[in-house]
Amino acid sequence: MGNIPNDYSVLFLQGGASTQFFSIPMNFLSSDSTADYLVTGSWSKKAVSEAKRFGNIHVAATSEDRNFCYIPREIQHSDKPTYLHFTSNNTIYGTQFAETPDAPGDSFLVCDASSDIFSRPVDVEKYSIIYAGAQKNLGPSGLTLVIIRNDLVENASENLPTMLQYRTHASKQSMYNTPPTFGIYILGLVLKWIRNSGGLDAMSERNAEKAMKLYRYLEESALFQPTADADSRSLMNVTFVTGDGELDAKFIAQATEAGLDGLKGHRSVGGMRASMYNAFPSEGVDALIAAMKQFESEHA
Ligand code: PMP
């Protein structure tokens, strides 16, 4: 992750990214404050609905008008937001922020990086809170990573159950209660693997190479089309369709038989989704493209 500066805490928590959807507003919002949210998919929508329990939420941008197939460029902030929240990679819709949005004025930047954390270098200093469920690029489910600036930890609400205050976990190095030990152990191994593979620069290069191969083929294909706008495409989750639900189902069935599993898209997008997290090998993308070409030659 590049370097995490000393004035940040790294917390190993439980409850998944979904628990952070409410923990963050619970710790930092009140009925007389407002937070801005960029709504780019169902995960950010869920974050908004949880945050509404604790303060005023302003949707500063949304791409819901086109079923979240793009990253919005026009952002209308509220007057004095406490923080700006965004989802760096939209797992279901196959879109990803290419650049980090700016938090306006004195507000701080919060990022749900569940599905692209450690896929590329991150300038941690631009963020005040980065959180992620471990299960994509970090390790097994059951562990949630939170990187949070210490001044926020100190200033957060004290009127909360002990386990729900960031200061509890920051002051005890995530060992206030029994931490998710197995997940933390595996995370350690994954981080060593990343370091031995060349670090985040190498991850980023590898991920771009894998995704661009597939997008290049999709651009040329007479049968398969990508669903995300060209300037918004994710390097982690590539979503595509044939335009015919029956053909999609047939392709998924054939691909599954050939050992290419898990290609069915989320029901809100349909079609196919190729998830290519850090651990997914380049040869897997080659195999997928070969299967798609074969299917195209039979059905285009
Ligand atoms: N945010 C994003 C971007 C996700 O992809 C997911 C699902 N993996 C979540 C949040 C919810 O994560 P969890 O299951 O850890 O609560």
mmCIF file of C-alpha atoms and ligand atoms in Angstrom:
data_model
loop_
_atom_site.group_PDB
_atom_site.id
_atom_site.type_symbol
_atom_site.label_atom_id
_atom_site.label_comp_id
_atom_site.label_asym_id
_atom_site.label_seq_id
_atom_site.Cartn_x
_atom_site.Cartn_y
_atom_site.Cartn_z
ATOM 1 C CA MET A 1 0.000 0.000 0.000
ATOM 2 C CA GLY A 2 3.025 2.166 -0.363
ATOM 3 C CA ASN A 3 3.760 3.415 3.093
ATOM 4 C CA ILE A 4 1.134 3.869 5.745
ATOM 5 C CA PRO A 5 2.219 6.992 7.657
ATOM 6 C CA ASN A 6 2.778 6.723 11.420
ATOM 7 C CA ASP A 7 -0.251 8.826 12.270
ATOM 8 C CA TYR A 8 -2.606 6.071 11.078
ATOM 9 C CA SER A 9 -3.837 2.975 12.920
ATOM 10 C CA VAL A 10 -4.299 -0.352 11.175
ATOM 11 C CA LEU A 11 -7.182 -2.255 12.750
ATOM 12 C CA PHE A 12 -8.171 -5.895 12.337
ATOM 13 C CA LEU A 13 -11.901 -6.028 13.028
ATOM 14 C CA GLN A 14 -14.898 -8.281 12.494
ATOM 15 C CA GLY A 15 -18.351 -7.819 11.020
ATOM 16 C CA GLY A 16 -17.315 -7.298 7.401
ATOM 17 C CA ALA A 17 -17.298 -4.105 5.389
ATOM 18 C CA SER A 18 -21.055 -3.974 6.070
ATOM 19 C CA THR A 19 -20.328 -3.204 9.731
ATOM 20 C CA GLN A 20 -18.219 -0.228 8.638
ATOM 21 C CA PHE A 21 -21.277 1.077 6.737
ATOM 22 C CA PHE A 22 -22.744 1.976 10.154
ATOM 23 C CA SER A 23 -19.608 2.213 12.335
ATOM 24 C CA ILE A 24 -18.241 5.197 10.429
ATOM 25 C CA PRO A 25 -21.374 7.387 10.612
ATOM 26 C CA MET A 26 -22.011 6.171 14.180
ATOM 27 C CA ASN A 27 -18.568 7.402 15.233
ATOM 28 C CA PHE A 28 -18.467 10.632 13.237
ATOM 29 C CA LEU A 29 -21.974 11.921 12.438
ATOM 30 C CA SER A 30 -24.792 13.406 14.489
ATOM 31 C CA SER A 31 -28.254 14.738 13.728
ATOM 32 C CA ASP A 32 -26.833 18.203 12.987
ATOM 33 C CA SER A 33 -24.038 17.113 10.638
ATOM 34 C CA THR A 34 -23.963 15.950 7.034
ATOM 35 C CA ALA A 35 -21.860 13.473 5.087
ATOM 36 C CA ASP A 36 -21.552 13.354 1.292
ATOM 37 C CA TYR A 37 -21.739 10.022 -0.528
ATOM 38 C CA LEU A 38 -20.856 9.079 -4.102
ATOM 39 C CA VAL A 39 -23.391 6.433 -5.048
ATOM 40 C CA THR A 40 -21.904 4.114 -7.648
ATOM 41 C CA GLY A 41 -23.591 0.805 -6.920
ATOM 42 C CA SER A 42 -25.497 -1.322 -4.445
ATOM 43 C CA TRP A 43 -22.703 -1.321 -1.865
ATOM 44 C CA SER A 44 -22.594 2.465 -1.702
ATOM 45 C CA LYS A 45 -26.394 2.508 -1.547
ATOM 46 C CA LYS A 46 -26.242 0.208 1.454
ATOM 47 C CA ALA A 47 -23.625 2.473 3.044
ATOM 48 C CA VAL A 48 -26.002 5.431 2.535
ATOM 49 C CA SER A 49 -28.990 3.696 4.072
ATOM 50 C CA GLU A 50 -27.014 2.785 7.192
ATOM 51 C CA ALA A 51 -25.514 6.271 7.508
ATOM 52 C CA LYS A 52 -28.981 7.850 7.393
ATOM 53 C CA ARG A 53 -29.616 6.409 10.848
ATOM 54 C CA PHE A 54 -26.977 8.724 12.331
ATOM 55 C CA GLY A 55 -26.920 11.983 10.401
ATOM 56 C CA ASN A 56 -27.891 13.836 7.255
ATOM 57 C CA ILE A 57 -26.738 12.220 4.050
ATOM 58 C CA HIS A 58 -26.239 14.122 0.837
ATOM 59 C CA VAL A 59 -25.831 12.144 -2.385
ATOM 60 C CA ALA A 60 -23.147 14.226 -4.114
ATOM 61 C CA ALA A 61 -23.205 12.130 -7.294
ATOM 62 C CA THR A 62 -24.859 8.962 -8.530
ATOM 63 C CA SER A 63 -24.738 6.792 -11.640
ATOM 64 C CA GLU A 64 -28.001 5.029 -10.888
ATOM 65 C CA ASP A 65 -29.653 6.628 -13.958
ATOM 66 C CA ARG A 66 -27.760 4.126 -16.160
ATOM 67 C CA ASN A 67 -27.720 1.178 -13.777
ATOM 68 C CA PHE A 68 -24.315 2.183 -12.376
ATOM 69 C CA CYS A 69 -22.393 1.488 -15.603
ATOM 70 C CA TYR A 70 -20.116 4.521 -15.135
ATOM 71 C CA ILE A 71 -18.211 6.576 -12.575
ATOM 72 C CA PRO A 72 -19.869 10.009 -12.300
ATOM 73 C CA ARG A 73 -17.617 13.043 -12.964
ATOM 74 C CA GLU A 74 -19.964 15.799 -11.817
ATOM 75 C CA ILE A 75 -19.962 16.038 -8.050
ATOM 76 C CA GLN A 76 -22.198 18.472 -6.156
ATOM 77 C CA HIS A 77 -21.055 18.690 -2.570
ATOM 78 C CA SER A 78 -23.167 19.841 0.345
ATOM 79 C CA ASP A 79 -22.117 22.997 2.232
ATOM 80 C CA LYS A 80 -19.951 21.571 4.999
ATOM 81 C CA PRO A 81 -19.820 17.810 4.874
ATOM 82 C CA THR A 82 -18.049 15.983 7.717
ATOM 83 C CA TYR A 83 -16.706 13.428 5.276
ATOM 84 C CA LEU A 84 -16.964 12.190 1.711
ATOM 85 C CA HIS A 85 -17.557 8.461 1.267
ATOM 86 C CA PHE A 86 -16.948 6.516 -1.936
ATOM 87 C CA THR A 87 -16.572 2.923 -3.114
ATOM 88 C CA SER A 88 -13.336 2.595 -5.080
ATOM 89 C CA ASN A 89 -14.378 -0.528 -6.998
ATOM 90 C CA ASN A 90 -17.960 -1.507 -7.717
ATOM 91 C CA THR A 91 -17.801 -5.267 -7.524
ATOM 92 C CA ILE A 92 -21.214 -5.945 -9.059
ATOM 93 C CA TYR A 93 -21.184 -3.358 -11.863
ATOM 94 C CA GLY A 94 -17.564 -3.679 -12.988
ATOM 95 C CA THR A 95 -16.639 -0.017 -12.539
ATOM 96 C CA GLN A 96 -13.715 1.504 -10.646
ATOM 97 C CA PHE A 97 -12.486 4.976 -9.772
ATOM 98 C CA ALA A 98 -9.309 5.580 -11.802
ATOM 99 C CA GLU A 99 -8.511 8.575 -9.618
ATOM 100 C CA THR A 100 -9.107 9.382 -5.980
ATOM 101 C CA PRO A 101 -11.874 11.966 -5.553
ATOM 102 C CA ASP A 102 -11.080 15.076 -3.493
ATOM 103 C CA ALA A 103 -12.838 15.614 -0.186
ATOM 104 C CA PRO A 104 -14.061 19.229 -0.131
ATOM 105 C CA GLY A 105 -13.005 21.846 2.457
ATOM 106 C CA ASP A 106 -12.258 20.431 5.899
ATOM 107 C CA SER A 107 -14.038 17.160 5.248
ATOM 108 C CA PHE A 108 -12.205 13.853 5.355
ATOM 109 C CA LEU A 109 -12.156 11.115 2.748
ATOM 110 C CA VAL A 110 -13.538 7.637 3.491
ATOM 111 C CA CYS A 111 -13.154 4.746 1.071
ATOM 112 C CA ASP A 112 -14.756 1.324 0.898
ATOM 113 C CA ALA A 113 -11.929 -0.510 -0.883
ATOM 114 C CA SER A 114 -13.306 -4.013 -0.279
ATOM 115 C CA SER A 115 -12.869 -5.225 -3.828
ATOM 116 C CA ASP A 116 -9.689 -3.493 -4.962
ATOM 117 C CA ILE A 117 -7.525 -3.018 -1.875
ATOM 118 C CA PHE A 118 -3.856 -3.918 -2.520
ATOM 119 C CA SER A 119 -4.584 -4.298 -6.242
ATOM 120 C CA ARG A 120 -2.534 -1.149 -6.911
ATOM 121 C CA PRO A 121 -0.479 1.383 -4.943
ATOM 122 C CA VAL A 122 -2.528 3.827 -2.866
ATOM 123 C CA ASP A 123 -1.488 7.227 -1.592
ATOM 124 C CA VAL A 124 -2.784 6.623 1.940
ATOM 125 C CA GLU A 125 -2.317 10.248 2.944
ATOM 126 C CA LYS A 126 -5.167 11.295 0.653
ATOM 127 C CA TYR A 127 -7.528 9.192 2.741
ATOM 128 C CA SER A 128 -8.625 9.406 6.342
ATOM 129 C CA ILE A 129 -10.295 6.008 6.483
ATOM 130 C CA ILE A 130 -9.840 3.049 4.141
ATOM 131 C CA TYR A 131 -11.777 -0.103 4.939
ATOM 132 C CA ALA A 132 -12.170 -3.491 3.315
ATOM 133 C CA GLY A 133 -13.629 -6.896 3.963
ATOM 134 C CA ALA A 134 -10.693 -9.291 3.569
ATOM 135 C CA GLN A 135 -12.279 -11.819 1.268
ATOM 136 C CA LYS A 136 -11.185 -10.480 -2.123
ATOM 137 C CA ASN A 137 -7.534 -9.475 -2.087
ATOM 138 C CA LEU A 138 -6.494 -9.977 1.534
ATOM 139 C CA GLY A 139 -7.482 -13.393 2.825
ATOM 140 C CA PRO A 140 -10.485 -15.244 4.213
ATOM 141 C CA SER A 141 -13.824 -13.680 5.102
ATOM 142 C CA GLY A 142 -14.368 -12.843 8.751
ATOM 143 C CA LEU A 143 -11.635 -10.211 8.892
ATOM 144 C CA THR A 144 -12.110 -6.522 8.132
ATOM 145 C CA LEU A 145 -9.162 -4.198 7.640
ATOM 146 C CA VAL A 146 -9.558 -0.544 8.680
ATOM 147 C CA ILE A 147 -6.810 2.024 8.136
ATOM 148 C CA ILE A 148 -7.755 5.166 10.032
ATOM 149 C CA ARG A 149 -6.033 8.463 10.891
ATOM 150 C CA ASN A 150 -5.292 8.709 14.609
ATOM 151 C CA ASP A 151 -6.798 12.165 15.131
ATOM 152 C CA LEU A 152 -10.138 10.755 13.972
ATOM 153 C CA VAL A 153 -9.818 7.837 16.362
ATOM 154 C CA GLU A 154 -9.268 10.303 19.203
ATOM 155 C CA ASN A 155 -12.129 12.621 18.243
ATOM 156 C CA ALA A 156 -14.774 9.977 17.524
ATOM 157 C CA SER A 157 -17.894 9.599 19.665
ATOM 158 C CA GLU A 158 -17.411 8.196 23.171
ATOM 159 C CA ASN A 159 -21.068 7.542 23.654
ATOM 160 C CA LEU A 160 -21.054 4.140 21.987
ATOM 161 C CA PRO A 161 -20.696 0.510 23.058
ATOM 162 C CA THR A 162 -17.013 -0.142 23.735
ATOM 163 C CA MET A 163 -16.641 -2.628 20.891
ATOM 164 C CA LEU A 164 -18.016 -0.103 18.389
ATOM 165 C CA GLN A 165 -15.515 2.658 19.203
ATOM 166 C CA TYR A 166 -12.402 2.794 17.035
ATOM 167 C CA ARG A 167 -10.341 3.968 20.034
ATOM 168 C CA THR A 168 -10.963 0.651 21.794
ATOM 169 C CA HIS A 169 -9.292 -1.309 19.018
ATOM 170 C CA ALA A 170 -6.630 1.286 18.210
ATOM 171 C CA SER A 171 -5.455 1.516 21.826
ATOM 172 C CA LYS A 172 -5.195 -2.281 22.187
ATOM 173 C CA GLN A 173 -3.622 -3.094 18.791
ATOM 174 C CA SER A 174 -6.852 -4.881 17.791
ATOM 175 C CA MET A 175 -6.595 -7.210 20.801
ATOM 176 C CA TYR A 176 -9.202 -5.671 23.108
ATOM 177 C CA ASN A 177 -11.109 -8.909 22.616
ATOM 178 C CA THR A 178 -10.139 -12.075 20.737
ATOM 179 C CA PRO A 179 -9.304 -10.960 17.215
ATOM 180 C CA PRO A 180 -9.988 -13.088 14.103
ATOM 181 C CA THR A 181 -6.627 -14.842 14.434
ATOM 182 C CA PHE A 182 -6.825 -17.221 11.486
ATOM 183 C CA GLY A 183 -7.739 -14.421 9.087
ATOM 184 C CA ILE A 184 -4.927 -12.227 10.400
ATOM 185 C CA TYR A 185 -2.433 -15.085 9.979
ATOM 186 C CA ILE A 186 -3.504 -15.671 6.382
ATOM 187 C CA LEU A 187 -3.434 -11.922 5.700
ATOM 188 C CA GLY A 188 0.198 -11.948 6.845
ATOM 189 C CA LEU A 189 0.979 -14.716 4.350
ATOM 190 C CA VAL A 190 -0.843 -12.865 1.560
ATOM 191 C CA LEU A 191 1.111 -9.675 2.279
ATOM 192 C CA LYS A 192 4.381 -11.627 2.137
ATOM 193 C CA TRP A 193 3.269 -13.135 -1.169
ATOM 194 C CA ILE A 194 2.545 -9.638 -2.506
ATOM 195 C CA ARG A 195 5.946 -8.391 -1.335
ATOM 196 C CA ASN A 196 7.762 -11.405 -2.820
ATOM 197 C CA SER A 197 5.860 -10.952 -6.095
ATOM 198 C CA GLY A 198 7.201 -7.430 -6.519
ATOM 199 C CA GLY A 199 4.859 -5.428 -4.291
ATOM 200 C CA LEU A 200 1.879 -3.297 -5.220
ATOM 201 C CA ASP A 201 3.496 -1.892 -8.366
ATOM 202 C CA ALA A 202 3.818 -5.434 -9.687
ATOM 203 C CA MET A 203 0.229 -6.279 -8.609
ATOM 204 C CA SER A 204 -0.997 -3.220 -10.441
ATOM 205 C CA GLU A 205 0.883 -4.110 -13.629
ATOM 206 C CA ARG A 206 -0.306 -7.703 -13.520
ATOM 207 C CA ASN A 207 -3.917 -6.699 -12.894
ATOM 208 C CA ALA A 208 -3.887 -4.151 -15.723
ATOM 209 C CA GLU A 209 -2.363 -6.696 -18.102
ATOM 210 C CA LYS A 210 -5.016 -9.307 -17.194
ATOM 211 C CA ALA A 211 -7.967 -6.942 -17.495
ATOM 212 C CA MET A 212 -6.794 -5.170 -20.668
ATOM 213 C CA LYS A 213 -6.449 -8.519 -22.445
ATOM 214 C CA LEU A 214 -10.072 -9.280 -21.747
ATOM 215 C CA TYR A 215 -11.328 -5.760 -22.550
ATOM 216 C CA ARG A 216 -9.372 -5.786 -25.835
ATOM 217 C CA TYR A 217 -11.080 -8.997 -26.833
ATOM 218 C CA LEU A 218 -14.480 -7.642 -25.748
ATOM 219 C CA GLU A 219 -13.964 -4.537 -27.897
ATOM 220 C CA GLU A 220 -13.421 -6.732 -30.961
ATOM 221 C CA SER A 221 -15.973 -9.438 -30.247
ATOM 222 C CA ALA A 222 -19.019 -9.707 -32.495
ATOM 223 C CA LEU A 223 -20.937 -11.455 -29.699
ATOM 224 C CA PHE A 224 -19.815 -10.292 -26.244
ATOM 225 C CA GLN A 225 -20.005 -6.641 -25.134
ATOM 226 C CA PRO A 226 -18.671 -4.999 -21.975
ATOM 227 C CA THR A 227 -21.384 -3.372 -19.826
ATOM 228 C CA ALA A 228 -19.295 -0.574 -18.247
ATOM 229 C CA ASP A 229 -18.373 2.672 -20.022
ATOM 230 C CA ALA A 230 -14.815 2.637 -21.389
ATOM 231 C CA ASP A 231 -13.536 5.358 -19.025
ATOM 232 C CA SER A 232 -14.959 3.689 -15.911
ATOM 233 C CA ARG A 233 -13.972 0.045 -16.269
ATOM 234 C CA SER A 234 -12.769 -2.051 -13.371
ATOM 235 C CA LEU A 235 -9.535 -4.008 -13.484
ATOM 236 C CA MET A 236 -10.916 -6.390 -10.855
ATOM 237 C CA ASN A 237 -14.385 -7.294 -12.138
ATOM 238 C CA VAL A 238 -15.066 -7.362 -15.877
ATOM 239 C CA THR A 239 -18.800 -7.448 -16.650
ATOM 240 C CA PHE A 240 -20.122 -8.401 -20.085
ATOM 241 C CA VAL A 241 -23.217 -9.668 -21.893
ATOM 242 C CA THR A 242 -24.229 -11.148 -25.235
ATOM 243 C CA GLY A 243 -27.479 -9.187 -25.211
ATOM 244 C CA ASP A 244 -29.452 -12.440 -25.145
ATOM 245 C CA GLY A 245 -30.176 -13.928 -21.727
ATOM 246 C CA GLU A 246 -30.461 -17.468 -23.083
ATOM 247 C CA LEU A 247 -27.099 -17.267 -24.821
ATOM 248 C CA ASP A 248 -25.553 -15.862 -21.628
ATOM 249 C CA ALA A 249 -26.885 -18.851 -19.689
ATOM 250 C CA LYS A 250 -25.603 -21.256 -22.327
ATOM 251 C CA PHE A 251 -22.143 -19.707 -22.285
ATOM 252 C CA ILE A 252 -22.000 -19.792 -18.472
ATOM 253 C CA ALA A 253 -22.993 -23.471 -18.468
ATOM 254 C CA GLN A 254 -20.385 -24.398 -21.103
ATOM 255 C CA ALA A 255 -17.673 -22.362 -19.400
ATOM 256 C CA THR A 256 -18.461 -23.942 -16.019
ATOM 257 C CA GLU A 257 -18.151 -27.380 -17.586
ATOM 258 C CA ALA A 258 -14.740 -26.375 -18.941
ATOM 259 C CA GLY A 259 -13.631 -25.422 -15.411
ATOM 260 C CA LEU A 260 -14.246 -21.673 -15.694
ATOM 261 C CA ASP A 261 -16.400 -21.279 -12.626
ATOM 262 C CA GLY A 262 -18.212 -18.330 -11.036
ATOM 263 C CA LEU A 263 -18.901 -16.393 -14.244
ATOM 264 C CA LYS A 264 -22.580 -15.695 -13.652
ATOM 265 C CA GLY A 265 -23.127 -11.950 -13.275
ATOM 266 C CA HIS A 266 -24.991 -10.470 -10.337
ATOM 267 C CA ARG A 267 -28.748 -10.501 -10.978
ATOM 268 C CA SER A 268 -28.892 -6.684 -11.056
ATOM 269 C CA VAL A 269 -26.638 -6.610 -14.157
ATOM 270 C CA GLY A 270 -27.213 -10.078 -15.627
ATOM 271 C CA GLY A 271 -24.785 -11.600 -18.101
ATOM 272 C CA MET A 272 -21.296 -12.490 -16.978
ATOM 273 C CA ARG A 273 -18.751 -11.179 -14.511
ATOM 274 C CA ALA A 274 -15.121 -12.269 -14.569
ATOM 275 C CA SER A 275 -13.613 -11.443 -11.187
ATOM 276 C CA MET A 276 -9.848 -11.268 -11.458
ATOM 277 C CA TYR A 277 -8.507 -10.479 -8.032
ATOM 278 C CA ASN A 278 -4.772 -10.433 -7.277
ATOM 279 C CA ALA A 279 -4.569 -14.206 -6.891
ATOM 280 C CA PHE A 280 -6.173 -14.927 -10.282
ATOM 281 C CA PRO A 281 -3.511 -15.957 -12.824
ATOM 282 C CA SER A 282 -3.037 -14.474 -16.275
ATOM 283 C CA GLU A 283 -3.421 -17.994 -17.731
ATOM 284 C CA GLY A 284 -6.971 -18.021 -16.379
ATOM 285 C CA VAL A 285 -7.788 -14.969 -18.489
ATOM 286 C CA ASP A 286 -6.280 -16.687 -21.553
ATOM 287 C CA ALA A 287 -8.466 -19.732 -20.913
ATOM 288 C CA LEU A 288 -11.560 -17.543 -20.574
ATOM 289 C CA ILE A 289 -10.819 -15.665 -23.804
ATOM 290 C CA ALA A 290 -10.243 -18.959 -25.644
ATOM 291 C CA ALA A 291 -13.610 -20.267 -24.407
ATOM 292 C CA MET A 292 -15.318 -17.022 -25.433
ATOM 293 C CA LYS A 293 -13.765 -17.128 -28.917
ATOM 294 C CA GLN A 294 -14.895 -20.704 -29.369
ATOM 295 C CA PHE A 295 -18.437 -19.821 -28.249
ATOM 296 C CA GLU A 296 -18.437 -16.748 -30.485
ATOM 297 C CA SER A 297 -17.444 -18.811 -33.527
ATOM 298 C CA GLU A 298 -20.430 -21.085 -32.871
ATOM 299 C CA HIS A 299 -23.012 -18.414 -32.046
ATOM 300 C CA ALA A 300 -22.173 -14.979 -33.458
HETATM 301 N N1 PMP B 1 -18.328 -3.253 -0.278
HETATM 302 C C1 PMP B 1 -17.967 -3.841 -1.430
HETATM 303 C C2 PMP B 1 -17.358 -3.001 -2.503
HETATM 304 C C3 PMP B 1 -18.166 -5.227 -1.606
HETATM 305 O O1 PMP B 1 -17.797 -5.820 -2.755
HETATM 306 C C4 PMP B 1 -18.749 -5.964 -0.562
HETATM 307 C C5 PMP B 1 -19.005 -7.435 -0.722
HETATM 308 N N2 PMP B 1 -17.893 -8.198 -0.805
HETATM 309 C C6 PMP B 1 -19.108 -5.311 0.620
HETATM 310 C C7 PMP B 1 -18.883 -3.954 0.733
HETATM 311 C C8 PMP B 1 -19.707 -6.050 1.776
HETATM 312 O O2 PMP B 1 -18.691 -6.709 2.409
HETATM 313 P P1 PMP B 1 -18.891 -7.712 3.633
HETATM 314 O O3 PMP B 1 -19.491 -8.941 3.051
HETATM 315 O O4 PMP B 1 -17.487 -7.906 4.125
HETATM 316 O O5 PMP B 1 -19.780 -7.064 4.626
#
